[in-house]
JSON list of C-alpha atoms in Angstrom, two decimals:
[
{"chain": "O", "resi": 29, "resn": "MET", "atom": "CA", "xyz": [-64.24, 71.67, -130.46]},
{"chain": "O", "resi": 30, "resn": "LYS", "atom": "CA", "xyz": [-63.85, 74.89, -132.38]},
{"chain": "O", "resi": 31, "resn": "ILE", "atom": "CA", "xyz": [-66.69, 77.40, -132.02]},
{"chain": "O", "resi": 32, "resn": "LYS", "atom": "CA", "xyz": [-67.37, 80.52, -134.51]},
{"chain": "O", "resi": 33, "resn": "ILE", "atom": "CA", "xyz": [-66.24, 83.66, -133.12]},
{"chain": "O", "resi": 34, "resn": "SER", "atom": "CA", "xyz": [-68.04, 86.93, -133.79]},
{"chain": "O", "resi": 35, "resn": "GLN", "atom": "CA", "xyz": [-66.13, 90.14, -134.71]},
{"chain": "O", "resi": 36, "resn": "THR", "atom": "CA", "xyz": [-67.91, 91.60, -131.37]},
{"chain": "O", "resi": 37, "resn": "ALA", "atom": "CA", "xyz": [-66.36, 88.82, -129.12]},
{"chain": "O", "resi": 38, "resn": "ASN", "atom": "CA", "xyz": [-62.95, 89.23, -130.84]},
{"chain": "O", "resi": 39, "resn": "ILE", "atom": "CA", "xyz": [-63.11, 93.00, -129.89]},
{"chain": "O", "resi": 40, "resn": "TYR", "atom": "CA", "xyz": [-64.21, 92.30, -126.32]},
{"chain": "O", "resi": 41, "resn": "ALA", "atom": "CA", "xyz": [-61.32, 89.54, -126.36]},
{"chain": "O", "resi": 42, "resn": "GLU", "atom": "CA", "xyz": [-58.80, 92.02, -127.66]},
{"chain": "O", "resi": 43, "resn": "ALA", "atom": "CA", "xyz": [-59.87, 94.70, -124.89]},
{"chain": "O", "resi": 44, "resn": "LEU", "atom": "CA", "xyz": [-59.35, 92.07, -122.23]},
{"chain": "O", "resi": 45, "resn": "SER", "atom": "CA", "xyz": [-55.95, 90.92, -123.30]},
{"chain": "O", "resi": 46, "resn": "LYS", "atom": "CA", "xyz": [-54.89, 94.77, -122.94]},
{"chain": "O", "resi": 47, "resn": "ILE", "atom": "CA", "xyz": [-56.01, 95.35, -119.33]},
{"chain": "O", "resi": 48, "resn": "ASP", "atom": "CA", "xyz": [-53.69, 93.28, -117.54]},
{"chain": "O", "resi": 49, "resn": "ALA", "atom": "CA", "xyz": [-49.89, 92.33, -117.93]},
{"chain": "O", "resi": 50, "resn": "ASP", "atom": "CA", "xyz": [-50.36, 88.66, -116.38]},
{"chain": "O", "resi": 51, "resn": "LYS", "atom": "CA", "xyz": [-52.41, 87.05, -119.07]},
{"chain": "O", "resi": 52, "resn": "ASN", "atom": "CA", "xyz": [-52.18, 83.47, -117.74]},
{"chain": "O", "resi": 53, "resn": "ILE", "atom": "CA", "xyz": [-53.84, 84.57, -114.55]},
{"chain": "O", "resi": 54, "resn": "ILE", "atom": "CA", "xyz": [-56.47, 85.72, -116.16]},
{"chain": "O", "resi": 55, "resn": "LYS", "atom": "CA", "xyz": [-56.38, 82.88, -118.63]},
{"chain": "O", "resi": 56, "resn": "ASN", "atom": "CA", "xyz": [-56.83, 80.30, -115.86]},
{"chain": "O", "resi": 57, "resn": "ASP", "atom": "CA", "xyz": [-59.42, 82.41, -113.76]},
{"chain": "O", "resi": 58, "resn": "PHE", "atom": "CA", "xyz": [-61.47, 82.76, -117.27]},
{"chain": "O", "resi": 59, "resn": "TYR", "atom": "CA", "xyz": [-61.30, 78.81, -117.65]},
{"chain": "O", "resi": 60, "resn": "GLN", "atom": "CA", "xyz": [-62.64, 78.51, -114.08]},
{"chain": "O", "resi": 61, "resn": "VAL", "atom": "CA", "xyz": [-65.36, 81.19, -115.20]},
{"chain": "O", "resi": 62, "resn": "ILE", "atom": "CA", "xyz": [-66.43, 79.34, -118.15]},
{"chain": "O", "resi": 63, "resn": "SER", "atom": "CA", "xyz": [-66.45, 76.02, -116.29]},
{"chain": "O", "resi": 64, "resn": "THR", "atom": "CA", "xyz": [-68.81, 77.50, -113.43]},
{"chain": "O", "resi": 65, "resn": "ILE", "atom": "CA", "xyz": [-71.34, 79.22, -115.71]},
{"chain": "O", "resi": 66, "resn": "THR", "atom": "CA", "xyz": [-73.96, 76.81, -116.26]},
{"chain": "O", "resi": 67, "resn": "PHE", "atom": "CA", "xyz": [-76.79, 76.64, -118.69]},
{"chain": "O", "resi": 68, "resn": "GLU", "atom": "CA", "xyz": [-79.24, 77.85, -116.01]},
{"chain": "O", "resi": 69, "resn": "LEU", "atom": "CA", "xyz": [-76.99, 80.46, -114.91]},
{"chain": "O", "resi": 70, "resn": "MET", "atom": "CA", "xyz": [-76.58, 81.74, -118.38]},
{"chain": "O", "resi": 71, "resn": "THR", "atom": "CA", "xyz": [-80.31, 81.62, -118.64]},
{"chain": "O", "resi": 72, "resn": "VAL", "atom": "CA", "xyz": [-80.75, 83.99, -115.91]},
{"chain": "O", "resi": 73, "resn": "PHE", "atom": "CA", "xyz": [-77.97, 86.30, -117.25]},
{"chain": "O", "resi": 74, "resn": "ASN", "atom": "CA", "xyz": [-79.76, 86.50, -120.74]},
{"chain": "O", "resi": 75, "resn": "ASN", "atom": "CA", "xyz": [-83.19, 86.89, -119.21]},
{"chain": "O", "resi": 76, "resn": "PRO", "atom": "CA", "xyz": [-84.38, 90.50, -120.19]},
{"chain": "O", "resi": 77, "resn": "THR", "atom": "CA", "xyz": [-86.93, 90.42, -117.58]},
{"chain": "O", "resi": 78, "resn": "ILE", "atom": "CA", "xyz": [-84.71, 90.13, -114.68]},
{"chain": "O", "resi": 79, "resn": "PRO", "atom": "CA", "xyz": [-83.03, 93.57, -113.98]},
{"chain": "O", "resi": 80, "resn": "THR", "atom": "CA", "xyz": [-79.39, 94.24, -114.57]},
{"chain": "O", "resi": 81, "resn": "ASP", "atom": "CA", "xyz": [-78.78, 95.02, -110.68]},
{"chain": "O", "resi": 82, "resn": "LYS", "atom": "CA", "xyz": [-80.03, 91.64, -109.97]},
{"chain": "O", "resi": 83, "resn": "LYS", "atom": "CA", "xyz": [-77.94, 89.75, -112.32]},
{"chain": "O", "resi": 84, "resn": "LEU", "atom": "CA", "xyz": [-74.91, 91.81, -111.15]},
{"chain": "O", "resi": 85, "resn": "GLU", "atom": "CA", "xyz": [-75.58, 90.56, -107.55]},
{"chain": "O", "resi": 86, "resn": "ILE", "atom": "CA", "xyz": [-75.56, 86.86, -108.83]},
{"chain": "O", "resi": 87, "resn": "LEU", "atom": "CA", "xyz": [-72.35, 87.66, -110.56]},
{"chain": "O", "resi": 88, "resn": "LYS", "atom": "CA", "xyz": [-71.09, 89.13, -107.21]},
{"chain": "O", "resi": 89, "resn": "GLU", "atom": "CA", "xyz": [-72.17, 86.05, -105.27]},
{"chain": "O", "resi": 90, "resn": "VAL", "atom": "CA", "xyz": [-70.53, 83.66, -107.65]},
{"chain": "O", "resi": 91, "resn": "PHE", "atom": "CA", "xyz": [-67.41, 85.24, -108.47]},
{"chain": "O", "resi": 92, "resn": "GLU", "atom": "CA", "xyz": [-66.31, 88.41, -106.48]},
{"chain": "O", "resi": 93, "resn": "ASN", "atom": "CA", "xyz": [-63.02, 87.78, -104.76]},
{"chain": "O", "resi": 94, "resn": "LYS", "atom": "CA", "xyz": [-62.78, 84.22, -106.42]},
{"chain": "O", "resi": 95, "resn": "ILE", "atom": "CA", "xyz": [-61.05, 85.41, -109.73]},
{"chain": "O", "resi": 96, "resn": "ASN", "atom": "CA", "xyz": [-58.87, 88.20, -110.67]},
{"chain": "O", "resi": 97, "resn": "GLN", "atom": "CA", "xyz": [-60.27, 91.78, -109.98]},
{"chain": "O", "resi": 98, "resn": "LYS", "atom": "CA", "xyz": [-59.77, 93.02, -113.46]},
{"chain": "O", "resi": 99, "resn": "LEU", "atom": "CA", "xyz": [-61.60, 89.78, -114.86]},
{"chain": "O", "resi": 100, "resn": "TYR", "atom": "CA", "xyz": [-64.50, 90.04, -112.48]},
{"chain": "O", "resi": 101, "resn": "ASP", "atom": "CA", "xyz": [-65.05, 93.92, -113.67]},
{"chain": "O", "resi": 102, "resn": "PHE", "atom": "CA", "xyz": [-64.72, 92.76, -117.13]},
{"chain": "O", "resi": 103, "resn": "LEU", "atom": "CA", "xyz": [-67.68, 90.40, -116.46]},
{"chain": "O", "resi": 104, "resn": "LYS", "atom": "CA", "xyz": [-69.55, 92.89, -114.77]},
{"chain": "O", "resi": 105, "resn": "ILE", "atom": "CA", "xyz": [-69.26, 94.96, -117.91]},
{"chain": "O", "resi": 106, "resn": "LEU", "atom": "CA", "xyz": [-70.32, 91.93, -120.00]},
{"chain": "O", "resi": 107, "resn": "VAL", "atom": "CA", "xyz": [-73.52, 91.63, -117.84]},
{"chain": "O", "resi": 108, "resn": "GLU", "atom": "CA", "xyz": [-74.29, 95.46, -118.10]},
{"chain": "O", "resi": 109, "resn": "LYS", "atom": "CA", "xyz": [-73.94, 95.58, -121.71]},
{"chain": "O", "resi": 110, "resn": "ASN", "atom": "CA", "xyz": [-75.88, 92.27, -122.40]},
{"chain": "O", "resi": 111, "resn": "ARG", "atom": "CA", "xyz": [-73.07, 90.34, -123.88]},
{"chain": "O", "resi": 112, "resn": "ILE", "atom": "CA", "xyz": [-72.56, 87.59, -121.48]},
{"chain": "O", "resi": 113, "resn": "SER", "atom": "CA", "xyz": [-74.11, 85.50, -124.26]},
{"chain": "O", "resi": 114, "resn": "LEU", "atom": "CA", "xyz": [-70.67, 85.72, -125.95]},
{"chain": "O", "resi": 115, "resn": "ILE", "atom": "CA", "xyz": [-68.63, 84.66, -122.95]},
{"chain": "O", "resi": 116, "resn": "ASN", "atom": "CA", "xyz": [-67.61, 81.24, -124.58]},
{"chain": "O", "resi": 117, "resn": "GLU", "atom": "CA", "xyz": [-66.69, 83.02, -128.00]},
{"chain": "O", "resi": 118, "resn": "ILE", "atom": "CA", "xyz": [-64.44, 85.62, -126.04]},
{"chain": "O", "resi": 119, "resn": "TYR", "atom": "CA", "xyz": [-62.95, 83.09, -124.09]},
{"chain": "O", "resi": 120, "resn": "GLU", "atom": "CA", "xyz": [-61.92, 81.22, -127.13]},
{"chain": "O", "resi": 121, "resn": "SER", "atom": "CA", "xyz": [-60.50, 84.50, -129.01]},
{"chain": "O", "resi": 122, "resn": "TYR", "atom": "CA", "xyz": [-58.78, 85.41, -125.78]},
{"chain": "O", "resi": 123, "resn": "THR", "atom": "CA", "xyz": [-57.26, 81.98, -125.47]},
{"chain": "O", "resi": 124, "resn": "GLN", "atom": "CA", "xyz": [-55.99, 81.93, -129.17]},
{"chain": "O", "resi": 125, "resn": "THR", "atom": "CA", "xyz": [-54.54, 85.61, -128.78]},
{"chain": "O", "resi": 126, "resn": "ILE", "atom": "CA", "xyz": [-52.54, 84.49, -125.70]},
{"chain": "O", "resi": 127, "resn": "ASN", "atom": "CA", "xyz": [-51.60, 81.17, -127.17]},
{"chain": "O", "resi": 128, "resn": "SER", "atom": "CA", "xyz": [-50.28, 83.49, -130.14]},
{"chain": "O", "resi": 129, "resn": "GLU", "atom": "CA", "xyz": [-48.42, 85.57, -128.16]},
{"chain": "O", "resi": 130, "resn": "ASN", "atom": "CA", "xyz": [-46.63, 82.57, -126.22]},
{"chain": "O", "resi": 131, "resn": "ASN", "atom": "CA", "xyz": [-45.91, 80.46, -129.54]},
{"chain": "O", "resi": 132, "resn": "ILE", "atom": "CA", "xyz": [-48.33, 77.71, -128.61]},
{"chain": "O", "resi": 133, "resn": "GLN", "atom": "CA", "xyz": [-50.31, 75.80, -131.28]},
{"chain": "O", "resi": 134, "resn": "THR", "atom": "CA", "xyz": [-53.35, 74.06, -130.39]},
{"chain": "O", "resi": 135, "resn": "VAL", "atom": "CA", "xyz": [-54.20, 70.61, -132.26]},
{"chain": "O", "resi": 136, "resn": "GLU", "atom": "CA", "xyz": [-56.81, 68.08, -131.97]},
{"chain": "O", "resi": 137, "resn": "VAL", "atom": "CA", "xyz": [-55.65, 64.68, -132.20]},
{"chain": "O", "resi": 138, "resn": "THR", "atom": "CA", "xyz": [-58.32, 61.90, -132.87]},
{"chain": "O", "resi": 139, "resn": "SER", "atom": "CA", "xyz": [-57.50, 57.96, -132.82]},
{"chain": "O", "resi": 140, "resn": "ALA", "atom": "CA", "xyz": [-59.68, 54.96, -132.82]},
{"chain": "O", "resi": 141, "resn": "ILE", "atom": "CA", "xyz": [-58.24, 53.68, -129.25]},
{"chain": "O", "resi": 142, "resn": "GLU", "atom": "CA", "xyz": [-56.91, 55.46, -126.14]},
{"chain": "O", "resi": 143, "resn": "LEU", "atom": "CA", "xyz": [-53.07, 56.42, -127.05]},
{"chain": "O", "resi": 144, "resn": "ASP", "atom": "CA", "xyz": [-50.35, 55.83, -124.43]},
{"chain": "O", "resi": 145, "resn": "ASN", "atom": "CA", "xyz": [-48.18, 58.60, -123.06]},
{"chain": "O", "resi": 146, "resn": "SER", "atom": "CA", "xyz": [-45.13, 57.46, -125.23]},
{"chain": "O", "resi": 147, "resn": "TYR", "atom": "CA", "xyz": [-46.94, 57.70, -128.47]},
{"chain": "O", "resi": 148, "resn": "LYS", "atom": "CA", "xyz": [-48.62, 61.04, -127.63]},
{"chain": "O", "resi": 149, "resn": "ASP", "atom": "CA", "xyz": [-45.25, 62.43, -126.89]},
{"chain": "O", "resi": 150, "resn": "LYS", "atom": "CA", "xyz": [-43.81, 61.10, -130.18]},
{"chain": "O", "resi": 151, "resn": "ILE", "atom": "CA", "xyz": [-46.64, 63.02, -131.96]},
{"chain": "O", "resi": 152, "resn": "ILE", "atom": "CA", "xyz": [-46.09, 66.26, -130.09]},
{"chain": "O", "resi": 153, "resn": "ASN", "atom": "CA", "xyz": [-42.40, 66.16, -130.69]},
{"chain": "O", "resi": 154, "resn": "LYS", "atom": "CA", "xyz": [-43.09, 65.47, -134.63]},
{"chain": "O", "resi": 155, "resn": "LEU", "atom": "CA", "xyz": [-45.73, 68.12, -134.60]},
{"chain": "O", "resi": 156, "resn": "LYS", "atom": "CA", "xyz": [-43.28, 70.74, -132.84]},
{"chain": "O", "resi": 157, "resn": "GLU", "atom": "CA", "xyz": [-40.49, 70.15, -135.45]},
{"chain": "O", "resi": 158, "resn": "LYS", "atom": "CA", "xyz": [-43.17, 70.69, -138.28]},
{"chain": "O", "resi": 159, "resn": "THR", "atom": "CA", "xyz": [-44.90, 73.84, -136.59]},
{"chain": "O", "resi": 160, "resn": "LYS", "atom": "CA", "xyz": [-41.73, 75.49, -134.81]},
{"chain": "O", "resi": 161, "resn": "LYS", "atom": "CA", "xyz": [-44.23, 75.80, -131.88]},
{"chain": "O", "resi": 162, "resn": "GLU", "atom": "CA", "xyz": [-45.31, 74.50, -128.50]},
{"chain": "O", "resi": 163, "resn": "ILE", "atom": "CA", "xyz": [-48.09, 72.13, -128.74]},
{"chain": "O", "resi": 164, "resn": "GLN", "atom": "CA", "xyz": [-51.16, 71.96, -126.81]},
{"chain": "O", "resi": 165, "resn": "ALA", "atom": "CA", "xyz": [-52.86, 68.69, -127.72]},
{"chain": "O", "resi": 166, "resn": "GLU", "atom": "CA", "xyz": [-56.65, 67.76, -127.25]},
{"chain": "O", "resi": 167, "resn": "TRP", "atom": "CA", "xyz": [-57.04, 63.77, -127.25]},
{"chain": "O", "resi": 168, "resn": "ILE", "atom": "CA", "xyz": [-60.09, 62.53, -128.84]},
{"chain": "O", "resi": 169, "resn": "THR", "atom": "CA", "xyz": [-60.98, 58.62, -129.07]},
{"chain": "O", "resi": 170, "resn": "ASP", "atom": "CA", "xyz": [-63.34, 57.93, -131.77]},
{"chain": "O", "resi": 171, "resn": "LYS", "atom": "CA", "xyz": [-63.83, 54.16, -132.44]},
{"chain": "O", "resi": 172, "resn": "SER", "atom": "CA", "xyz": [-65.58, 55.06, -136.15]},
{"chain": "O", "resi": 173, "resn": "ILE", "atom": "CA", "xyz": [-62.30, 56.05, -137.69]},
{"chain": "O", "resi": 174, "resn": "ILE", "atom": "CA", "xyz": [-61.22, 52.36, -137.40]},
{"chain": "O", "resi": 175, "resn": "ALA", "atom": "CA", "xyz": [-57.49, 52.89, -137.22]},
{"chain": "O", "resi": 176, "resn": "GLY", "atom": "CA", "xyz": [-54.72, 55.70, -137.74]},
{"chain": "O", "resi": 177, "resn": "LEU", "atom": "CA", "xyz": [-55.06, 59.28, -136.62]},
{"chain": "O", "resi": 178, "resn": "ILE", "atom": "CA", "xyz": [-56.80, 62.68, -137.59]},
{"chain": "O", "resi": 179, "resn": "ILE", "atom": "CA", "xyz": [-54.73, 65.58, -136.88]},
{"chain": "O", "resi": 180, "resn": "LYS", "atom": "CA", "xyz": [-56.23, 69.14, -136.76]},
{"chain": "O", "resi": 181, "resn": "ILE", "atom": "CA", "xyz": [-53.91, 72.12, -136.67]},
{"chain": "O", "resi": 182, "resn": "GLY", "atom": "CA", "xyz": [-55.89, 75.29, -137.08]},
{"chain": "O", "resi": 183, "resn": "ASP", "atom": "CA", "xyz": [-57.79, 74.74, -140.59]},
{"chain": "O", "resi": 184, "resn": "THR", "atom": "CA", "xyz": [-55.60, 72.10, -141.82]},
{"chain": "O", "resi": 185, "resn": "VAL", "atom": "CA", "xyz": [-56.73, 68.28, -141.40]},
{"chain": "O", "resi": 186, "resn": "ILE", "atom": "CA", "xyz": [-54.24, 65.45, -141.76]},
{"chain": "O", "resi": 187, "resn": "ASP", "atom": "CA", "xyz": [-56.46, 62.49, -142.16]},
{"chain": "O", "resi": 188, "resn": "SER", "atom": "CA", "xyz": [-54.57, 59.15, -142.06]},
{"chain": "O", "resi": 189, "resn": "SER", "atom": "CA", "xyz": [-57.59, 57.10, -140.67]},
{"chain": "O", "resi": 190, "resn": "LEU", "atom": "CA", "xyz": [-58.38, 53.90, -142.13]},
{"chain": "O", "resi": 191, "resn": "LYS", "atom": "CA", "xyz": [-61.95, 55.10, -142.48]},
{"chain": "O", "resi": 192, "resn": "ASN", "atom": "CA", "xyz": [-60.89, 57.78, -144.75]},
{"chain": "O", "resi": 193, "resn": "LYS", "atom": "CA", "xyz": [-58.99, 55.46, -146.62]},
{"chain": "O", "resi": 194, "resn": "ILE", "atom": "CA", "xyz": [-61.97, 53.20, -147.26]},
{"chain": "O", "resi": 195, "resn": "ASP", "atom": "CA", "xyz": [-64.20, 56.13, -148.09]},
{"chain": "O", "resi": 196, "resn": "LYS", "atom": "CA", "xyz": [-61.72, 57.24, -150.74]},
{"chain": "O", "resi": 197, "resn": "LEU", "atom": "CA", "xyz": [-61.61, 53.52, -152.23]},
{"chain": "O", "resi": 198, "resn": "LYS", "atom": "CA", "xyz": [-65.49, 53.45, -152.35]},
{"chain": "O", "resi": 199, "resn": "LYS", "atom": "CA", "xyz": [-65.51, 56.82, -154.19]},
{"chain": "O", "resi": 200, "resn": "GLN", "atom": "CA", "xyz": [-63.14, 55.10, -156.75]},
{"chain": "O", "resi": 201, "resn": "LEU", "atom": "CA", "xyz": [-65.37, 52.03, -157.53]}
]
């Protein structure tokens, strides 16, 4: 699922990408952070009645010595500047930056049924040929498309689903 990324989040993501040469470690640790921050924890971080030093104590308890130090310091800045609410946007922007630097294209493939690995490999290989990039696919099953595939590559959507074809026919009638 693609989220809208604010300019502020892009600026923070760019700053994060410049602080360390080993971006893949930060990317993996950042994913761990995103997975760890619950709704309740985010509510605490965003609560203006809780003092910043208490928020930093919580951050320390949850993440210190468990993630890359530079990423931990970055999270402290987000808490201090009351920007922690942008963390999902920052992560998305940061991931896009790293993927672009590594010539990786993320795609979303929706099918009516679970695809077997050999079919997934064929799709990935075809997309590699078309994009001239490494493909990182997210596989989604949605019975409502009836049959076929919907492939989203950036802002481009290739919809060969039966549902789409039926909808087009209905419009013509």
